[in-house]
């Protein structure tokens, strides 16, 4: 064996298990495994979970909050401030900041990530090139999917349509889009489908990020998914406008979303920070209705979005803290609700990203985290230290009294 994890807790109602790992795969799970291993981890009853999956983050614009603050806290100013800064980004600048953000999420247990990488005629492919470089450099420590993302719109920024195709030719994994920041939104969606079909790639949209629900395109998106046979291959981030929909309309939309098998990434840290800034009383906490989506069978995945920039001027890349934030925001603290939260940062995003051989089972990839808690039900609410992070059967992070990254 390359690695043997002894007496780990996989479930609260089952006996402790040993996990044998060889050639990056889990080869055996049993109450006791005899034999020698190159490395042994004594779990001593602590909880072992699959690696965290960060399903929506912007590495290329992380850690710039100190350069030009978003003083109003609105989405509008966040977009304006970032658009002003992007032409000043150099390749070295993007590389350094994105690498630091990557280290942050890896240290806190992410073994897979989907990152939206921006380009437009003003900045060119400066950031995109560096994200693609980091994808290759970090392939042994984290699986990265890169989304070709037109933050400034496609039709609003002439020249971007051509760049979308170029980004796919350069190796982007997913076709991105932002219908609410382009005009018209439906034509934006149509073009995204055209590109995705040409390259046979999945789609990931920033969708209906608004306080009101009077100008949404989510139903049109559902119709297109069903027309194109793209069920399960489309993800949407934010989708905050759903919180403002009357019940009858919301039920209809969620039913369509379930049929289209859309993956939804609520981004509570960002959505709470930017949302409802114009409300003068009874201020809304406009996060998409997580429980209603979950109960309808929609695949819900919690994600970070941004770390310390105009959209989210805080954060440390910890998905468990994001999940902890989502518990009170989404009313997910009940006895029946709490067990559904951990899958929103593990199994659910793994499904959305189409990860193969994910999870804890014989034959699965050994992407694992040993948590400093002995009760799996408390894996989120304890916000436990990640004692070991294991990627492809190799320890990449080990915590004693301090964090050490294993190169």
Short mmCIF file of C-alpha atoms in Angstrom, two decimals:
data_model
loop_
_atom_site.label_atom_id
_atom_site.label_comp_id
_atom_site.label_asym_id
_atom_site.label_seq_id
_atom_site.Cartn_x
_atom_site.Cartn_y
_atom_site.Cartn_z
CA UNK A 1 0.00 0.00 0.00
CA UNK A 2 1.08 3.57 -0.65
CA UNK A 3 -1.10 4.96 2.13
CA UNK A 4 -3.17 3.43 4.91
CA UNK A 5 -5.69 5.48 6.89
CA UNK A 6 -6.55 3.67 10.10
CA UNK A 7 -9.82 3.87 12.04
CA UNK A 8 -11.55 6.73 10.25
CA UNK A 9 -15.20 7.60 10.69
CA UNK A 10 -17.13 7.46 7.41
CA UNK A 11 -20.61 7.55 8.99
CA UNK A 12 -21.87 8.22 12.49
CA UNK A 13 -23.90 5.01 12.72
CA UNK A 14 -21.18 2.64 11.46
CA UNK A 15 -17.98 1.21 12.92
CA UNK A 16 -14.66 2.83 12.17
CA UNK A 17 -12.89 1.80 8.97
CA UNK A 18 -9.38 1.40 7.60
CA UNK A 19 -8.85 2.70 4.05
CA UNK A 20 -6.09 1.32 1.83
CA UNK A 21 -4.78 3.44 -1.04
CA UNK A 22 -2.53 2.43 -3.91
CA UNK A 23 -1.68 4.14 -7.20
CA UNK A 24 -4.01 7.03 -6.39
CA UNK A 25 -7.07 4.82 -5.85
CA UNK A 26 -8.90 3.40 -2.85
CA UNK A 27 -8.23 -0.35 -2.98
CA UNK A 28 -9.89 -1.60 0.20
CA UNK A 29 -12.19 -0.42 2.98
CA UNK A 30 -12.60 -2.67 6.03
CA UNK A 31 -12.79 -2.49 9.84
CA UNK A 32 -9.19 -3.70 9.94
CA UNK A 33 -6.62 -3.96 7.17
CA UNK A 34 -3.36 -5.75 7.84
CA UNK A 35 -0.24 -5.19 5.82
CA UNK A 36 2.45 -2.61 5.33
CA UNK A 37 2.14 0.84 3.83
CA UNK A 38 4.65 3.53 2.88
CA UNK A 39 2.67 5.98 5.02
CA UNK A 40 0.12 5.43 7.78
CA UNK A 41 -2.33 8.03 9.07
CA UNK A 42 -3.88 7.33 12.48
CA UNK A 43 -7.35 8.85 12.17
CA UNK A 44 -8.34 7.77 15.72
CA UNK A 45 -12.07 8.05 14.98
CA UNK A 46 -11.91 11.34 13.14
CA UNK A 47 -14.18 12.00 10.16
CA UNK A 48 -12.97 11.28 6.64
CA UNK A 49 -14.81 12.92 3.74
CA UNK A 50 -14.20 13.26 0.00
CA UNK A 51 -12.25 16.31 -1.14
CA UNK A 52 -14.18 19.59 -1.25
CA UNK A 53 -15.29 20.75 -4.69
CA UNK A 54 -15.17 24.53 -5.31
CA UNK A 55 -17.68 24.87 -8.13
CA UNK A 56 -17.70 28.64 -8.77
CA UNK A 57 -14.75 30.96 -8.12
CA UNK A 58 -12.89 33.79 -9.87
CA UNK A 59 -9.19 33.22 -9.28
CA UNK A 60 -8.08 35.85 -11.78
CA UNK A 61 -9.63 38.77 -9.90
CA UNK A 62 -9.00 37.61 -6.33
CA UNK A 63 -7.20 39.76 -3.74
CA UNK A 64 -7.65 43.22 -5.27
CA UNK A 65 -10.04 44.80 -2.73
CA UNK A 66 -7.37 47.25 -1.58
CA UNK A 67 -6.79 48.68 -5.07
CA UNK A 68 -10.17 50.31 -5.70
CA UNK A 69 -12.95 49.75 -3.15
CA UNK A 70 -16.62 49.31 -4.00
CA UNK A 71 -17.91 52.05 -1.71
CA UNK A 72 -21.62 51.62 -2.43
CA UNK A 73 -21.50 47.85 -2.08
CA UNK A 74 -23.69 47.43 -5.16
CA UNK A 75 -23.31 44.97 -8.02
CA UNK A 76 -23.28 47.88 -10.45
CA UNK A 77 -20.25 49.51 -8.81
CA UNK A 78 -18.51 46.16 -8.39
CA UNK A 79 -18.71 45.58 -12.15
CA UNK A 80 -17.59 49.17 -12.88
CA UNK A 81 -14.64 49.07 -10.46
CA UNK A 82 -13.43 45.72 -11.76
CA UNK A 83 -13.80 46.78 -15.41
CA UNK A 84 -11.65 49.83 -14.60
CA UNK A 85 -8.95 47.71 -12.96
CA UNK A 86 -8.73 44.83 -15.43
CA UNK A 87 -6.75 46.67 -18.13
CA UNK A 88 -4.08 47.31 -15.48
CA UNK A 89 -3.60 43.61 -14.74
CA UNK A 90 -0.30 42.18 -15.94
CA UNK A 91 0.33 38.48 -16.45
CA UNK A 92 2.62 38.42 -13.42
CA UNK A 93 -0.03 40.16 -11.32
CA UNK A 94 -2.80 37.72 -12.27
CA UNK A 95 -0.50 34.73 -11.86
CA UNK A 96 0.66 35.80 -8.38
CA UNK A 97 -2.81 36.55 -7.03
CA UNK A 98 -4.50 33.51 -8.60
CA UNK A 99 -1.75 31.26 -7.27
CA UNK A 100 -2.21 32.66 -3.77
CA UNK A 101 -5.97 32.08 -3.99
CA UNK A 102 -5.37 28.52 -5.23
CA UNK A 103 -3.10 27.84 -2.27
CA UNK A 104 -5.82 29.16 0.03
CA UNK A 105 -8.49 26.79 -1.25
CA UNK A 106 -6.14 23.78 -1.45
CA UNK A 107 -5.00 24.35 2.13
CA UNK A 108 -8.65 24.27 3.20
CA UNK A 109 -9.50 21.04 1.44
CA UNK A 110 -10.45 21.74 -2.17
CA UNK A 111 -9.32 18.95 -4.49
CA UNK A 112 -11.30 20.16 -7.52
CA UNK A 113 -12.26 23.64 -8.71
CA UNK A 114 -14.18 25.31 -11.52
CA UNK A 115 -12.91 28.84 -12.11
CA UNK A 116 -14.41 31.52 -14.34
CA UNK A 117 -11.64 33.24 -16.29
CA UNK A 118 -12.37 36.59 -17.91
CA UNK A 119 -11.29 38.17 -21.16
CA UNK A 120 -12.48 41.09 -23.26
CA UNK A 121 -11.04 43.40 -25.92
CA UNK A 122 -9.69 45.79 -23.26
CA UNK A 123 -7.56 43.27 -21.36
CA UNK A 124 -7.18 40.55 -23.98
CA UNK A 125 -6.28 37.08 -22.74
CA UNK A 126 -3.85 38.32 -20.06
CA UNK A 127 -5.69 36.65 -17.19
CA UNK A 128 -6.97 33.67 -19.14
CA UNK A 129 -3.45 32.69 -20.21
CA UNK A 130 -2.24 32.69 -16.61
CA UNK A 131 -5.18 30.61 -15.37
CA UNK A 132 -4.48 28.03 -18.08
CA UNK A 133 -0.83 28.01 -16.98
CA UNK A 134 -1.81 27.42 -13.35
CA UNK A 135 -4.17 24.63 -14.38
CA UNK A 136 -1.19 22.73 -15.77
CA UNK A 137 1.18 23.62 -12.92
CA UNK A 138 -1.29 22.51 -10.23
CA UNK A 139 -2.67 19.40 -11.95
CA UNK A 140 -1.17 17.10 -9.30
CA UNK A 141 -2.72 19.06 -6.44
CA UNK A 142 -6.14 20.10 -7.74
CA UNK A 143 -8.33 19.29 -10.74
CA UNK A 144 -9.19 22.57 -12.44
CA UNK A 145 -11.93 23.34 -14.95
CA UNK A 146 -11.63 26.72 -16.67
CA UNK A 147 -14.75 28.57 -17.79
CA UNK A 148 -14.48 30.98 -20.74
CA UNK A 149 -16.23 33.93 -19.12
CA UNK A 150 -17.31 37.22 -20.84
CA UNK A 151 -17.87 39.38 -17.73
CA UNK A 152 -18.47 42.56 -19.74
CA UNK A 153 -21.05 40.87 -21.96
CA UNK A 154 -20.64 39.64 -25.52
CA UNK A 155 -22.75 41.95 -27.66
CA UNK A 156 -22.03 44.94 -25.37
CA UNK A 157 -18.29 44.46 -25.90
CA UNK A 158 -17.67 44.08 -29.66
CA UNK A 159 -14.91 41.60 -30.36
CA UNK A 160 -15.80 39.35 -27.43
CA UNK A 161 -17.74 36.85 -29.55
CA UNK A 162 -14.59 36.05 -31.54
CA UNK A 163 -12.64 35.74 -28.29
CA UNK A 164 -15.13 33.19 -26.96
CA UNK A 165 -14.30 30.84 -29.82
CA UNK A 166 -10.59 31.56 -29.39
CA UNK A 167 -10.77 30.71 -25.68
CA UNK A 168 -12.34 27.36 -26.48
CA UNK A 169 -9.62 26.67 -29.03
CA UNK A 170 -7.06 27.54 -26.36
CA UNK A 171 -8.38 24.82 -24.08
CA UNK A 172 -11.25 26.22 -21.99
CA UNK A 173 -13.28 23.40 -20.45
CA UNK A 174 -16.67 25.12 -20.11
CA UNK A 175 -18.58 27.84 -22.00
CA UNK A 176 -19.51 30.71 -19.70
CA UNK A 177 -22.00 33.52 -20.01
CA UNK A 178 -23.70 36.39 -18.21
CA UNK A 179 -27.13 37.05 -19.72
CA UNK A 180 -28.13 39.72 -17.17
CA UNK A 181 -25.16 41.91 -18.15
CA UNK A 182 -25.78 41.76 -21.89
CA UNK A 183 -28.54 42.71 -24.27
CA UNK A 184 -30.61 40.97 -25.29
CA UNK A 185 -30.25 38.20 -22.69
CA UNK A 186 -31.95 35.52 -24.77
CA UNK A 187 -29.62 36.06 -27.72
CA UNK A 188 -26.68 35.85 -25.33
CA UNK A 189 -27.97 32.45 -24.20
CA UNK A 190 -28.47 31.35 -27.82
CA UNK A 191 -24.88 32.19 -28.69
CA UNK A 192 -23.56 30.34 -25.64
CA UNK A 193 -25.45 27.23 -26.76
CA UNK A 194 -24.08 27.61 -30.28
CA UNK A 195 -20.52 27.65 -28.96
CA UNK A 196 -21.10 24.83 -26.47
CA UNK A 197 -22.60 22.58 -29.13
CA UNK A 198 -19.72 23.24 -31.52
CA UNK A 199 -17.14 22.14 -28.93
CA UNK A 200 -19.39 19.65 -27.06
CA UNK A 201 -18.79 21.46 -23.77
CA UNK A 202 -20.90 22.13 -20.70
CA UNK A 203 -22.34 25.58 -19.94
CA UNK A 204 -21.98 27.69 -16.78
CA UNK A 205 -23.84 31.01 -16.56
CA UNK A 206 -23.98 33.90 -14.13
CA UNK A 207 -27.77 33.95 -14.11
CA UNK A 208 -30.40 36.51 -13.01
CA UNK A 209 -28.29 38.23 -10.36
CA UNK A 210 -30.81 40.86 -9.26
CA UNK A 211 -32.97 41.96 -6.34
CA UNK A 212 -36.14 41.86 -8.42
CA UNK A 213 -37.64 39.18 -10.65
CA UNK A 214 -39.12 41.38 -13.36
CA UNK A 215 -36.53 40.73 -16.07
CA UNK A 216 -35.31 37.14 -15.78
CA UNK A 217 -34.19 34.70 -18.46
CA UNK A 218 -34.09 31.49 -16.41
CA UNK A 219 -37.23 30.07 -18.03
CA UNK A 220 -35.86 30.73 -21.51
CA UNK A 221 -32.66 28.96 -20.46
CA UNK A 222 -34.66 25.93 -19.27
CA UNK A 223 -36.51 25.80 -22.59
CA UNK A 224 -33.24 25.88 -24.53
CA UNK A 225 -31.76 23.11 -22.38
CA UNK A 226 -34.73 20.86 -23.08
CA UNK A 227 -34.68 21.72 -26.80
CA UNK A 228 -30.98 20.95 -27.13
CA UNK A 229 -30.92 17.86 -24.94
CA UNK A 230 -28.50 19.57 -22.55
CA UNK A 231 -30.10 18.26 -19.35
CA UNK A 232 -27.53 18.05 -16.53
CA UNK A 233 -24.92 19.96 -18.51
CA UNK A 234 -25.84 23.52 -17.50
CA UNK A 235 -24.94 25.25 -14.24
CA UNK A 236 -26.01 28.68 -13.01
CA UNK A 237 -24.49 30.89 -10.33
CA UNK A 238 -26.24 33.51 -8.16
CA UNK A 239 -29.87 33.22 -9.47
CA UNK A 240 -30.87 35.62 -6.69
CA UNK A 241 -33.91 36.97 -8.57
CA UNK A 242 -35.76 33.77 -7.67
CA UNK A 243 -36.12 34.99 -4.07
CA UNK A 244 -38.35 37.82 -5.33
CA UNK A 245 -40.72 35.64 -7.37
CA UNK A 246 -44.31 35.10 -6.19
CA UNK A 247 -44.93 31.50 -5.11
CA UNK A 248 -46.93 30.47 -8.18
CA UNK A 249 -44.27 31.75 -10.57
CA UNK A 250 -41.44 30.36 -8.46
CA UNK A 251 -43.00 26.89 -8.33
CA UNK A 252 -43.37 26.90 -12.11
CA UNK A 253 -39.76 27.99 -12.65
CA UNK A 254 -38.31 25.49 -10.19
CA UNK A 255 -40.32 22.69 -11.79
CA UNK A 256 -38.80 23.62 -15.16
CA UNK A 257 -35.34 23.76 -13.62
CA UNK A 258 -35.75 20.28 -12.17
CA UNK A 259 -36.81 18.92 -15.56
CA UNK A 260 -33.80 20.61 -17.20
CA UNK A 261 -31.54 19.16 -14.46
CA UNK A 262 -29.86 22.52 -13.93
CA UNK A 263 -27.09 22.72 -11.32
CA UNK A 264 -27.44 25.80 -9.10
CA UNK A 265 -24.52 27.43 -7.30
CA UNK A 266 -25.76 29.81 -4.56
CA UNK A 267 -22.94 32.18 -3.60
CA UNK A 268 -24.00 33.42 -0.17
CA UNK A 269 -20.91 35.48 0.71
CA UNK A 270 -21.24 37.60 -2.43
CA UNK A 271 -25.01 37.59 -2.74
CA UNK A 272 -25.50 38.78 0.84
CA UNK A 273 -22.86 41.48 0.45
CA UNK A 274 -24.18 42.98 -2.81
CA UNK A 275 -27.89 42.31 -2.58
CA UNK A 276 -30.72 44.64 -1.53
CA UNK A 277 -28.47 47.69 -1.19
CA UNK A 278 -31.36 50.00 -2.06
CA UNK A 279 -33.75 48.60 0.56
CA UNK A 280 -34.32 51.20 3.26
CA UNK A 281 -36.17 48.94 5.71
CA UNK A 282 -36.98 45.22 6.07
CA UNK A 283 -33.80 44.65 4.06
CA UNK A 284 -33.97 41.46 2.05
CA UNK A 285 -31.29 38.79 2.28
CA UNK A 286 -31.51 37.87 -1.37
CA UNK A 287 -29.98 34.43 -1.75
CA UNK A 288 -31.65 32.02 -4.15
CA UNK A 289 -34.17 29.76 -2.32
CA UNK A 290 -31.85 26.87 -1.47
CA UNK A 291 -34.37 24.70 0.39
CA UNK A 292 -37.08 24.98 -2.27
CA UNK A 293 -34.59 24.10 -5.00
CA UNK A 294 -33.23 21.19 -2.99
CA UNK A 295 -36.69 19.85 -2.17
CA UNK A 296 -37.64 19.95 -5.86
CA UNK A 297 -34.68 17.74 -6.73
CA UNK A 298 -32.47 20.49 -8.16
CA UNK A 299 -28.75 19.87 -7.65
CA UNK A 300 -27.58 22.63 -5.27
CA UNK A 301 -23.87 23.41 -4.81
CA UNK A 302 -22.53 26.06 -2.43
CA UNK A 303 -19.53 28.02 -3.69
CA UNK A 304 -17.23 30.95 -2.88
CA UNK A 305 -17.38 33.17 -6.00
CA UNK A 306 -14.85 35.85 -5.01
CA UNK A 307 -12.15 36.39 -2.43
CA UNK A 308 -11.37 39.97 -1.38
CA UNK A 309 -12.38 42.11 -4.32
CA UNK A 310 -15.14 44.57 -5.25
CA UNK A 311 -17.74 41.79 -5.33
CA UNK A 312 -16.76 40.21 -1.99
CA UNK A 313 -14.24 42.15 0.11
CA UNK A 314 -13.52 39.26 2.50
CA UNK A 315 -13.06 35.49 2.56
CA UNK A 316 -10.24 32.98 2.89
CA UNK A 317 -11.24 30.27 0.42
CA UNK A 318 -12.82 28.01 3.03
CA UNK A 319 -15.84 26.19 1.59
CA UNK A 320 -16.85 24.90 5.01
CA UNK A 321 -17.20 28.50 6.20
CA UNK A 322 -19.33 29.23 3.11
CA UNK A 323 -21.52 26.25 4.01
CA UNK A 324 -21.72 27.46 7.61
CA UNK A 325 -22.89 30.85 6.34
CA UNK A 326 -25.53 29.18 4.17
CA UNK A 327 -27.05 27.34 7.15
CA UNK A 328 -28.71 30.35 8.83
CA UNK A 329 -29.22 32.21 5.54
CA UNK A 330 -31.03 29.28 3.92
CA UNK A 331 -32.73 27.96 7.07
CA UNK A 332 -30.72 24.75 6.81
CA UNK A 333 -30.07 24.18 10.51
CA UNK A 334 -32.99 21.87 11.21
CA UNK A 335 -32.47 18.21 12.09
CA UNK A 336 -33.56 17.10 8.62
CA UNK A 337 -31.80 19.92 6.79
CA UNK A 338 -28.32 19.87 8.29
CA UNK A 339 -27.30 16.51 6.79
CA UNK A 340 -28.03 17.91 3.31
CA UNK A 341 -25.42 20.69 3.62
CA UNK A 342 -22.15 18.73 3.47
CA UNK A 343 -23.14 17.19 0.10
CA UNK A 344 -23.55 20.75 -1.26
CA UNK A 345 -19.75 21.16 -1.12
CA UNK A 346 -18.84 17.57 -1.97
CA UNK A 347 -21.08 15.14 -3.90
CA UNK A 348 -23.39 17.74 -5.46
CA UNK A 349 -20.69 19.90 -7.08
CA UNK A 350 -18.79 16.76 -8.09
CA UNK A 351 -21.90 15.76 -10.03
CA UNK A 352 -22.24 19.25 -11.54
CA UNK A 353 -18.61 19.21 -12.70
CA UNK A 354 -18.91 15.66 -14.02
CA UNK A 355 -16.04 14.39 -11.87
CA UNK A 356 -15.25 10.72 -12.43
CA UNK A 357 -14.61 8.19 -9.64
CA UNK A 358 -15.41 10.75 -6.92
CA UNK A 359 -16.26 9.71 -3.38
CA UNK A 360 -15.22 7.18 -0.77
CA UNK A 361 -15.45 3.65 -2.15
CA UNK A 362 -13.26 0.92 -3.58
CA UNK A 363 -12.01 1.95 -7.00
CA UNK A 364 -12.63 5.66 -6.37
CA UNK A 365 -9.95 8.32 -6.65
CA UNK A 366 -8.23 8.91 -3.33
CA UNK A 367 -9.16 12.59 -2.99
CA UNK A 368 -9.87 12.82 0.71
CA UNK A 369 -9.86 15.08 3.77
CA UNK A 370 -9.40 14.05 7.39
CA UNK A 371 -11.34 16.47 9.59
CA UNK A 372 -10.56 17.27 13.22
CA UNK A 373 -13.98 16.15 14.43
CA UNK A 374 -15.30 12.74 15.44
CA UNK A 375 -18.95 13.35 14.52
CA UNK A 376 -19.82 13.49 10.84
CA UNK A 377 -23.09 15.32 11.60
CA UNK A 378 -20.91 18.16 12.92
CA UNK A 379 -18.60 18.28 9.89
CA UNK A 380 -19.90 21.73 8.95
CA UNK A 381 -20.93 23.30 12.24
CA UNK A 382 -17.63 22.46 13.96
CA UNK A 383 -15.78 24.25 11.12
CA UNK A 384 -13.06 21.68 11.85
CA UNK A 385 -9.39 21.89 10.97
CA UNK A 386 -8.45 19.94 7.89
CA UNK A 387 -5.74 17.74 9.36
CA UNK A 388 -4.84 15.99 6.10
CA UNK A 389 -5.70 16.75 2.50
CA UNK A 390 -5.01 13.87 0.14
CA UNK A 391 -4.99 14.27 -3.65
CA UNK A 392 -4.66 11.21 -5.89
CA UNK A 393 -3.51 9.20 -2.91
CA UNK A 394 -0.75 11.65 -1.95
CA UNK A 395 -0.77 13.89 1.12
CA UNK A 396 -0.69 17.49 -0.10
CA UNK A 397 -1.53 19.28 3.15
CA UNK A 398 -0.75 18.20 6.70
CA UNK A 399 -1.63 20.21 9.80
CA UNK A 400 0.12 19.77 13.11
CA UNK A 401 0.49 23.01 15.04
CA UNK A 402 0.86 24.88 11.79
CA UNK A 403 -0.03 24.31 8.14
CA UNK A 404 2.64 22.81 5.93
CA UNK A 405 2.16 22.40 2.21
CA UNK A 406 3.67 19.15 0.95
CA UNK A 407 5.26 19.80 -2.42
#
